[in-house]
CSV table of C-alpha atoms and ligand atoms in Angstrom, one decimal:
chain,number,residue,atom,x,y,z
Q,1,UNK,CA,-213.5,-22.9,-64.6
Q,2,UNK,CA,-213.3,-25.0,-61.3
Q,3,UNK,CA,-211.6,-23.9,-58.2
Q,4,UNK,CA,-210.7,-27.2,-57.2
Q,5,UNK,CA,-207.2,-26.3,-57.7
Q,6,UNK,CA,-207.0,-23.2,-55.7
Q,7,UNK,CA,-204.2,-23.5,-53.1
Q,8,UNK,CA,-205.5,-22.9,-50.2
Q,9,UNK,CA,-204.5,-20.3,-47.3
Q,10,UNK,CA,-204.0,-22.9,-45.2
Q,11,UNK,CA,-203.8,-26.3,-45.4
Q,12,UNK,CA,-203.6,-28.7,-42.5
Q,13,UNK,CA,-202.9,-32.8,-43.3
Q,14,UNK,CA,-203.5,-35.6,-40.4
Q,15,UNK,CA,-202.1,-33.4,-38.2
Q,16,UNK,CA,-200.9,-35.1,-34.9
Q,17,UNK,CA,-199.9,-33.5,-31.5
Q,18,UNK,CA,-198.6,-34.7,-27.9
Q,19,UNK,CA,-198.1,-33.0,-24.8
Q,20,UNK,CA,-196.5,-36.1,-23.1
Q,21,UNK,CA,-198.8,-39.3,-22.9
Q,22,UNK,CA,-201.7,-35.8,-24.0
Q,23,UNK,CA,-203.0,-36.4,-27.0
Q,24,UNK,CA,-203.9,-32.4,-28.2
Q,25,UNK,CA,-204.5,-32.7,-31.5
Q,26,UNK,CA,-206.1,-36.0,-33.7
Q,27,UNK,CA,-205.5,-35.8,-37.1
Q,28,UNK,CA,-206.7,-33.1,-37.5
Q,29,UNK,CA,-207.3,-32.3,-41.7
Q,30,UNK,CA,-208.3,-28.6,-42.3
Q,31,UNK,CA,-208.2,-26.4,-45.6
Q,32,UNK,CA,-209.2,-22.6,-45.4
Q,33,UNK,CA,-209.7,-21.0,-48.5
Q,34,UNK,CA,-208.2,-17.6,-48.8
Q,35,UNK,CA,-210.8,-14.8,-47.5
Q,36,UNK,CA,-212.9,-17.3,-45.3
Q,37,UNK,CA,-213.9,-16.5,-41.7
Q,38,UNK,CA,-213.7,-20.0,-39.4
Q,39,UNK,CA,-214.7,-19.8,-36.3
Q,40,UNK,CA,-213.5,-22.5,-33.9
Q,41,UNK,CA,-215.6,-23.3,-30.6
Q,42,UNK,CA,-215.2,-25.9,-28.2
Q,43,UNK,CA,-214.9,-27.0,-24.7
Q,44,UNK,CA,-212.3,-26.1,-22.6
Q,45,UNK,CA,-208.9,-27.9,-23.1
Q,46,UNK,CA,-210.2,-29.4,-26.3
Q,47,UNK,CA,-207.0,-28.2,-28.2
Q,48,UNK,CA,-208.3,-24.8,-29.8
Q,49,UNK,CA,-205.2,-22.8,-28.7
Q,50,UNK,CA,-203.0,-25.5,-29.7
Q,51,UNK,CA,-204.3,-25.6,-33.3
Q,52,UNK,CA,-203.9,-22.1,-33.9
Q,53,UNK,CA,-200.4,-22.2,-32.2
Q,54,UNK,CA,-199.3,-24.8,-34.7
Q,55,UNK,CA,-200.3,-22.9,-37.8
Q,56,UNK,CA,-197.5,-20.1,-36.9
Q,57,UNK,CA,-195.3,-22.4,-35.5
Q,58,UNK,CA,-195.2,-21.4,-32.0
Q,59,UNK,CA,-195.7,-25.1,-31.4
Q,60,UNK,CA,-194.0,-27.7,-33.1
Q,61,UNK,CA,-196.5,-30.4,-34.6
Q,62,UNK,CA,-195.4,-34.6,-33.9
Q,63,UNK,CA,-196.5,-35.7,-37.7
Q,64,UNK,CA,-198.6,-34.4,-40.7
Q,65,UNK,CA,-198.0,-31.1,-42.6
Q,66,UNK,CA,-198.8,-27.6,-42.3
Q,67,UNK,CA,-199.0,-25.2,-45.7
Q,68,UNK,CA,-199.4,-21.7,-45.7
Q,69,UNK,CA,-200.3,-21.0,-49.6
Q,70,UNK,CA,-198.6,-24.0,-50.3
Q,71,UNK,CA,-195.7,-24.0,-48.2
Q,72,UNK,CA,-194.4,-26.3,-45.7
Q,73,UNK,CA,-194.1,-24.1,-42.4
Q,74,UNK,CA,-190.6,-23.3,-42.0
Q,75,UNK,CA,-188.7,-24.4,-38.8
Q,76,UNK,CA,-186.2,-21.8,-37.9
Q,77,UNK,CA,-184.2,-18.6,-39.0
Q,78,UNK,CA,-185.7,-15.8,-41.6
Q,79,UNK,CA,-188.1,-17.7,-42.9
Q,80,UNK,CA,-189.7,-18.7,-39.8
Q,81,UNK,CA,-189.4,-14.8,-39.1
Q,82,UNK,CA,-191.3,-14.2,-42.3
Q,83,UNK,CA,-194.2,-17.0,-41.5
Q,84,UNK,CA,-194.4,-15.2,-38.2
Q,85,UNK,CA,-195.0,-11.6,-40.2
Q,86,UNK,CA,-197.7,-13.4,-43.1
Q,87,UNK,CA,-199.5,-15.6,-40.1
Q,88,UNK,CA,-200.5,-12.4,-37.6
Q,89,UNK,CA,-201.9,-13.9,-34.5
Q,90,UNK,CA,-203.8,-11.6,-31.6
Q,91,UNK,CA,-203.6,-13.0,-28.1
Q,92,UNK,CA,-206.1,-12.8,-24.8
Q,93,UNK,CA,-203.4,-10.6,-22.9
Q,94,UNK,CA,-202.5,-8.1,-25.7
Q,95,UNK,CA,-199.0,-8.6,-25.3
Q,96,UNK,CA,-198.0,-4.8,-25.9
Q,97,UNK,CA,-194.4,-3.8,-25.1
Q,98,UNK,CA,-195.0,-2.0,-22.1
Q,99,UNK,CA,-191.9,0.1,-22.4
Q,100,UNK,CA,-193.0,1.6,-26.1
Q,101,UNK,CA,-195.7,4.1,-26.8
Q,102,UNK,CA,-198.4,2.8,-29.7
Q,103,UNK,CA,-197.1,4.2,-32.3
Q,104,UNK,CA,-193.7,2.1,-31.4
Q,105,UNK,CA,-195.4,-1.0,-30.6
Q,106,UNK,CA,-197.5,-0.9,-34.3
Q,107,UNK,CA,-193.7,0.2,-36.2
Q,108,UNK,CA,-191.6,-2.4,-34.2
Q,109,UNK,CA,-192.0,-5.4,-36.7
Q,110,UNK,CA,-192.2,-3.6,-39.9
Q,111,UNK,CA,-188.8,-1.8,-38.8
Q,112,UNK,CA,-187.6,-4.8,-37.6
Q,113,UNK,CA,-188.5,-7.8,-39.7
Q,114,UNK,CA,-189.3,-6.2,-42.8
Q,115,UNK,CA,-186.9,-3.3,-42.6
Q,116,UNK,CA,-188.9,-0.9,-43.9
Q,117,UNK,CA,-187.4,3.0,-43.8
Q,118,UNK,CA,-188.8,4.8,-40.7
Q,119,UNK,CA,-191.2,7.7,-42.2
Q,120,UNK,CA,-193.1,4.6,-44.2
Q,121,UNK,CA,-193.4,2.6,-41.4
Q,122,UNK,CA,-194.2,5.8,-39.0
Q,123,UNK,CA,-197.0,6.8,-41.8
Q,124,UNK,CA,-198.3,3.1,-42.2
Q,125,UNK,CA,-198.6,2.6,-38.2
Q,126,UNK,CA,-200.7,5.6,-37.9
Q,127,UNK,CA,-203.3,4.7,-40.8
Q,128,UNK,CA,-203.8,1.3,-38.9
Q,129,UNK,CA,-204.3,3.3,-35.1
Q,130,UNK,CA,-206.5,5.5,-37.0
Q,131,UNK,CA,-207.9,2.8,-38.7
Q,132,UNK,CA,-208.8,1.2,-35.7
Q,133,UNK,CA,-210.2,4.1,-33.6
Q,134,UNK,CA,-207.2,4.7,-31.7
Q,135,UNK,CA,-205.6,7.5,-33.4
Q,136,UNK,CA,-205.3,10.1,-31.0
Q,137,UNK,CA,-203.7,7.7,-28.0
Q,138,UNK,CA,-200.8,7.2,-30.3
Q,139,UNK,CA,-198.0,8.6,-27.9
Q,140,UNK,CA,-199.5,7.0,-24.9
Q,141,UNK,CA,-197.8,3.9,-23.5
Q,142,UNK,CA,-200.1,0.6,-23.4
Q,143,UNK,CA,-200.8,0.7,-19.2
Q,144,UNK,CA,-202.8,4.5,-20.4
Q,145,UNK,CA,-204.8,2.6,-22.6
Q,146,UNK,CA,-208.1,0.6,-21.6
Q,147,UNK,CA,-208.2,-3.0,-22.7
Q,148,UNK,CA,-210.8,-2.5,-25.6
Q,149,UNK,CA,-207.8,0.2,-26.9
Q,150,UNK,CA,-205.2,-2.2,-26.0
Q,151,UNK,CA,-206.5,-5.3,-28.0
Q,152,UNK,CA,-206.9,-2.6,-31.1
Q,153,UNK,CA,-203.8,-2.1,-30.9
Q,154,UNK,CA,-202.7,-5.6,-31.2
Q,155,UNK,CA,-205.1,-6.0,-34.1
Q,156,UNK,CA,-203.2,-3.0,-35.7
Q,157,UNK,CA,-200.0,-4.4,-34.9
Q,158,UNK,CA,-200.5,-7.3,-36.8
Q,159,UNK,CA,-201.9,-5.7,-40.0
Q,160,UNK,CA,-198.8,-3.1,-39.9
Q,161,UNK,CA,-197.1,-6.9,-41.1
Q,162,UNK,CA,-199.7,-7.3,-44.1
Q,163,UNK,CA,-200.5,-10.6,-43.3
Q,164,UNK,CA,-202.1,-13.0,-45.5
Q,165,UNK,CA,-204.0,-14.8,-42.4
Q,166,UNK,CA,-204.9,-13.8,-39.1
Q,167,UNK,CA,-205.5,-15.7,-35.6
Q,168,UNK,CA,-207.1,-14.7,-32.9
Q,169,UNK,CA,-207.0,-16.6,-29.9
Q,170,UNK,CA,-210.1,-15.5,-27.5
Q,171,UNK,CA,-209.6,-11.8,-28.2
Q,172,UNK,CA,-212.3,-10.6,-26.1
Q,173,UNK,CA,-212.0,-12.7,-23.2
Q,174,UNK,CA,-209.5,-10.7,-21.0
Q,175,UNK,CA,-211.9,-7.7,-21.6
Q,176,UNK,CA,-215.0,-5.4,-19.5
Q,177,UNK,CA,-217.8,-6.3,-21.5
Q,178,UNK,CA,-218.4,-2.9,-22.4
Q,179,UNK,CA,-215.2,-3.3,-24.8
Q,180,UNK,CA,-215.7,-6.5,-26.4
Q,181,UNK,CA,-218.2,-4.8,-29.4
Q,182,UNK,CA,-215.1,-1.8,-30.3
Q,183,UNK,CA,-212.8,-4.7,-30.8
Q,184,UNK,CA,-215.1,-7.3,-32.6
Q,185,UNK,CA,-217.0,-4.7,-35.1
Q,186,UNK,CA,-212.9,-3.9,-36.3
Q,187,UNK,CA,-212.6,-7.8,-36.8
Q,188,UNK,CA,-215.9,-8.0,-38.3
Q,189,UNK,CA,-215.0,-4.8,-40.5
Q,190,UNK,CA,-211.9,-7.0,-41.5
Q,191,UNK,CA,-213.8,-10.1,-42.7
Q,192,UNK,CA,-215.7,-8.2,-44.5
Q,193,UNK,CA,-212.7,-7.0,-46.2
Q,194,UNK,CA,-212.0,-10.7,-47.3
Q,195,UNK,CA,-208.7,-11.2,-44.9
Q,196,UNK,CA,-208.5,-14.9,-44.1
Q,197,UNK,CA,-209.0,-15.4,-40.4
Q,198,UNK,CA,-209.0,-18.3,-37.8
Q,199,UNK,CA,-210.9,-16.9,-34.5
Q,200,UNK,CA,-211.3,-19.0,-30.9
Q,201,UNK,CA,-214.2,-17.2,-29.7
Q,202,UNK,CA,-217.0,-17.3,-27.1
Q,203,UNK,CA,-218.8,-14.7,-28.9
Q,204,UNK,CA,-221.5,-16.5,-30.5
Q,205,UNK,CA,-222.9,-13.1,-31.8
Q,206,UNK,CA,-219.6,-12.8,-33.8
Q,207,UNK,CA,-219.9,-16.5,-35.0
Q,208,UNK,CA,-223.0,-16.1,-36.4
Q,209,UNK,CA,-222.5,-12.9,-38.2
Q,210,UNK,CA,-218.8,-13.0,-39.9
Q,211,UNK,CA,-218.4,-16.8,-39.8
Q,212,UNK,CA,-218.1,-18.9,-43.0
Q,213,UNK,CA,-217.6,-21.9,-41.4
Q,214,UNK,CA,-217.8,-23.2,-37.8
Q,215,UNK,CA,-215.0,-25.8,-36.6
Q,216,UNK,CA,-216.3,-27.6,-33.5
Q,217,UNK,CA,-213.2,-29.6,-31.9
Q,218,UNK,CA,-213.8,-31.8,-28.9
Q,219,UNK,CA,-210.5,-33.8,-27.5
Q,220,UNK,CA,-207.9,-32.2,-30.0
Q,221,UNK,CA,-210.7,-33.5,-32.7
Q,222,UNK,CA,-212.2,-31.7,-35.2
Q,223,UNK,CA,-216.0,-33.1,-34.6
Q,224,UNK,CA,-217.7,-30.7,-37.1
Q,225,UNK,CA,-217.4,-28.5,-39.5
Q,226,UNK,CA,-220.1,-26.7,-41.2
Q,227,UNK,CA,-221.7,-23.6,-41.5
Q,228,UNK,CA,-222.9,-21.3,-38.7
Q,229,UNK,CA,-226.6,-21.8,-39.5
Q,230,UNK,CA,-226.3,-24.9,-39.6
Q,231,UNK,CA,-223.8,-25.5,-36.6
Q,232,UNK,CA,-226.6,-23.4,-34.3
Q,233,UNK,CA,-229.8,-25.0,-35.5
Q,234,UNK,CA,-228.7,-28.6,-36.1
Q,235,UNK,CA,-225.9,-30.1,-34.7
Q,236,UNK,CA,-225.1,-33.2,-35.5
Q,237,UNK,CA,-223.2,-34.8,-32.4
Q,238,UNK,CA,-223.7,-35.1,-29.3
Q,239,UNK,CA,-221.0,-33.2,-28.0
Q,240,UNK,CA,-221.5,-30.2,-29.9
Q,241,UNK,CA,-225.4,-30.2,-28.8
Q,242,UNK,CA,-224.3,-30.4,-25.1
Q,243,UNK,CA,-221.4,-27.4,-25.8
Q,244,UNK,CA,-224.5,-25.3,-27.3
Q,245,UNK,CA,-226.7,-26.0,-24.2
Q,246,UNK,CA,-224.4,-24.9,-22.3
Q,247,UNK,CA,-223.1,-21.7,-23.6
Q,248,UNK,CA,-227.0,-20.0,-24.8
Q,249,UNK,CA,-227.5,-21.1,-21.6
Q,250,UNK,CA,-230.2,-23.5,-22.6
J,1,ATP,N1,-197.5,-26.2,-23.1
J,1,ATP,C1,-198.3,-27.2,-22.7
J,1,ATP,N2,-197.8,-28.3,-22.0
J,1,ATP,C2,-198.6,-29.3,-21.6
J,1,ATP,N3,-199.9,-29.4,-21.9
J,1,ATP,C3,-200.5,-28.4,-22.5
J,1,ATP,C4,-199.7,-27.2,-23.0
J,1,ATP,N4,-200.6,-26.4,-23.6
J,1,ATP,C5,-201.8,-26.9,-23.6
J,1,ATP,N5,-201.8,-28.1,-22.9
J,1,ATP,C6,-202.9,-29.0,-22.7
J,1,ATP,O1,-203.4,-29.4,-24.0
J,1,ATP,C7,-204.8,-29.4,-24.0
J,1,ATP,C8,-205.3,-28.5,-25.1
J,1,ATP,O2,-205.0,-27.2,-24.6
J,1,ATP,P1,-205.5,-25.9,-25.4
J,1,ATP,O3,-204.9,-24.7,-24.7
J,1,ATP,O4,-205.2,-26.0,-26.9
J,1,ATP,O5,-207.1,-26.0,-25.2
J,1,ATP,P2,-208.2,-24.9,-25.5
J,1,ATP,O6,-209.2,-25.6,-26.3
J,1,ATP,O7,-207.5,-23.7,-26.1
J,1,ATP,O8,-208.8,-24.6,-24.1
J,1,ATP,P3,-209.4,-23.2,-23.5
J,1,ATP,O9,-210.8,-23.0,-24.0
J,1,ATP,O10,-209.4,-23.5,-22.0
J,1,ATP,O11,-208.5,-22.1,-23.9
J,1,ATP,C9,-205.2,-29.1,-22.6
J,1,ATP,O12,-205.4,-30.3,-21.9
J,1,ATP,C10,-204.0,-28.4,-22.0
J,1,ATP,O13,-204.0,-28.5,-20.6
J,2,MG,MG1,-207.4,-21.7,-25.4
């Protein structure tokens, strides 16, 4: 048996992307295997955001292709709705809906996208809170939650979609650093429970213990790709030696 013909999770092809005369992303070429943890670092502006905004469509791409299992990404209408509910992405700024307690904010898109009858969404949502430690702060509203509670929530929004891949896009950055371990032990906990997952991440602690694979983008490139022992030990170019210098603070 060979795997070669797997489809991947994701599959990204000389994928090209303009903000004006900015290039963001450079053909960039990409395949995650379902169940693989990639980690993508790099400097500041370098198009990190962008690429994981492209794989749920949140920004259009200017040429190449985009597959989720196979799939072309679909541009509008239910099926982008559905793309939106299989590619769960977790943002910075949580992104909570003030206005609804936890419990509402995990039940919204399950009621809403995948019409699912209330009492199953109801008894889903609160597996997930409990799931992720936040049980009990159910009937709160999201300003009566810290941030570390907060982001837990978003994580437990987006499984309440049962998506095949998650994003996260710097999920521990708008946090105290006190809350930064209670929301990356419930991603770690998720990796280890084989969900495919693309994470922008300054946590090299994080990197080095759930990644499969470090993506290293510099200038909307992908400049190396390789695994976290590797990528920390022996870096092969330049760039990523002086990104490394600079965040271990060497
Ligand atoms: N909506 C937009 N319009 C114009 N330029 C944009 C837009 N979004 C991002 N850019 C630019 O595209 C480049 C890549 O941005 P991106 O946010 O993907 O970088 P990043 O690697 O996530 O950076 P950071 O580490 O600061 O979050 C940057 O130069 C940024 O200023
Ligand atoms: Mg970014």
């Amino acid at each position: 048996m060979t795997d070669t013909f797997v489809t991947p999770m994701i599959s990204m092809r000389d994928v090209q992307k303009h903000f004006g005369d900015l290039h963001v992303l450079r053909d960039v070429t990409l395949d995650v295997p379902r169940g693989q943890v990639v980690v993508v670092l790099g400097p500041s502006g370098s198009g990190k955001s962008t690429l994981c905004r492209t794989i749920n469509r949140l920004e259009p791409i200017d040429s190449g292709e985009i597959r989720v299992e196979g799939e072309l990404l679909p541009e509008e209408g239910r099926d982008l709705a559905r793309l939106r509910a299989d590619v769960g992405m977790v943002f910075q700024s949580f992104n909570l809906f003030s206005h609804k307690t936890i419990l509402e904010n995990v039940m919204l898109g399950p009621l809403k996208v995948r019409k699912d009858d209330k009492a199953q969404a109801r008894k889903r949502a609160v597996e997930l809170l409990e799931r992720v430690g936040v049980g009990s702060q159910q009937d709160k509203y999201p300003a009566q939650l810290s941030g570390g509670q907060q982001q837990r929530v978003a994580i437990a929004r987006s499984l309440a979609m049962n998506p095949k891949v998650l994003l996260f896009d710097e999920p521990t950055s708008a946090l105290d650093p006190e809350m930064v371990s209670e929301v990356l032990d419930v991603m770690v906990s998720l990796a280890k429970e084989g969900m495919t997952m693309i994470v922008v991440t300054h946590e090299m602690g994080f990197a080095r213990k759930a990644a499969d694979r470090i993506i290293f983008m510099a200038e909307g490139q992908v400049v190396e790709d390789t695994e976290p022992e590797r990528f920390f030990t022996e870096p092969e170019s330049d760039r990523a030696k002086d990104f490394l210098s600079k965040i271990l603070g060497g």
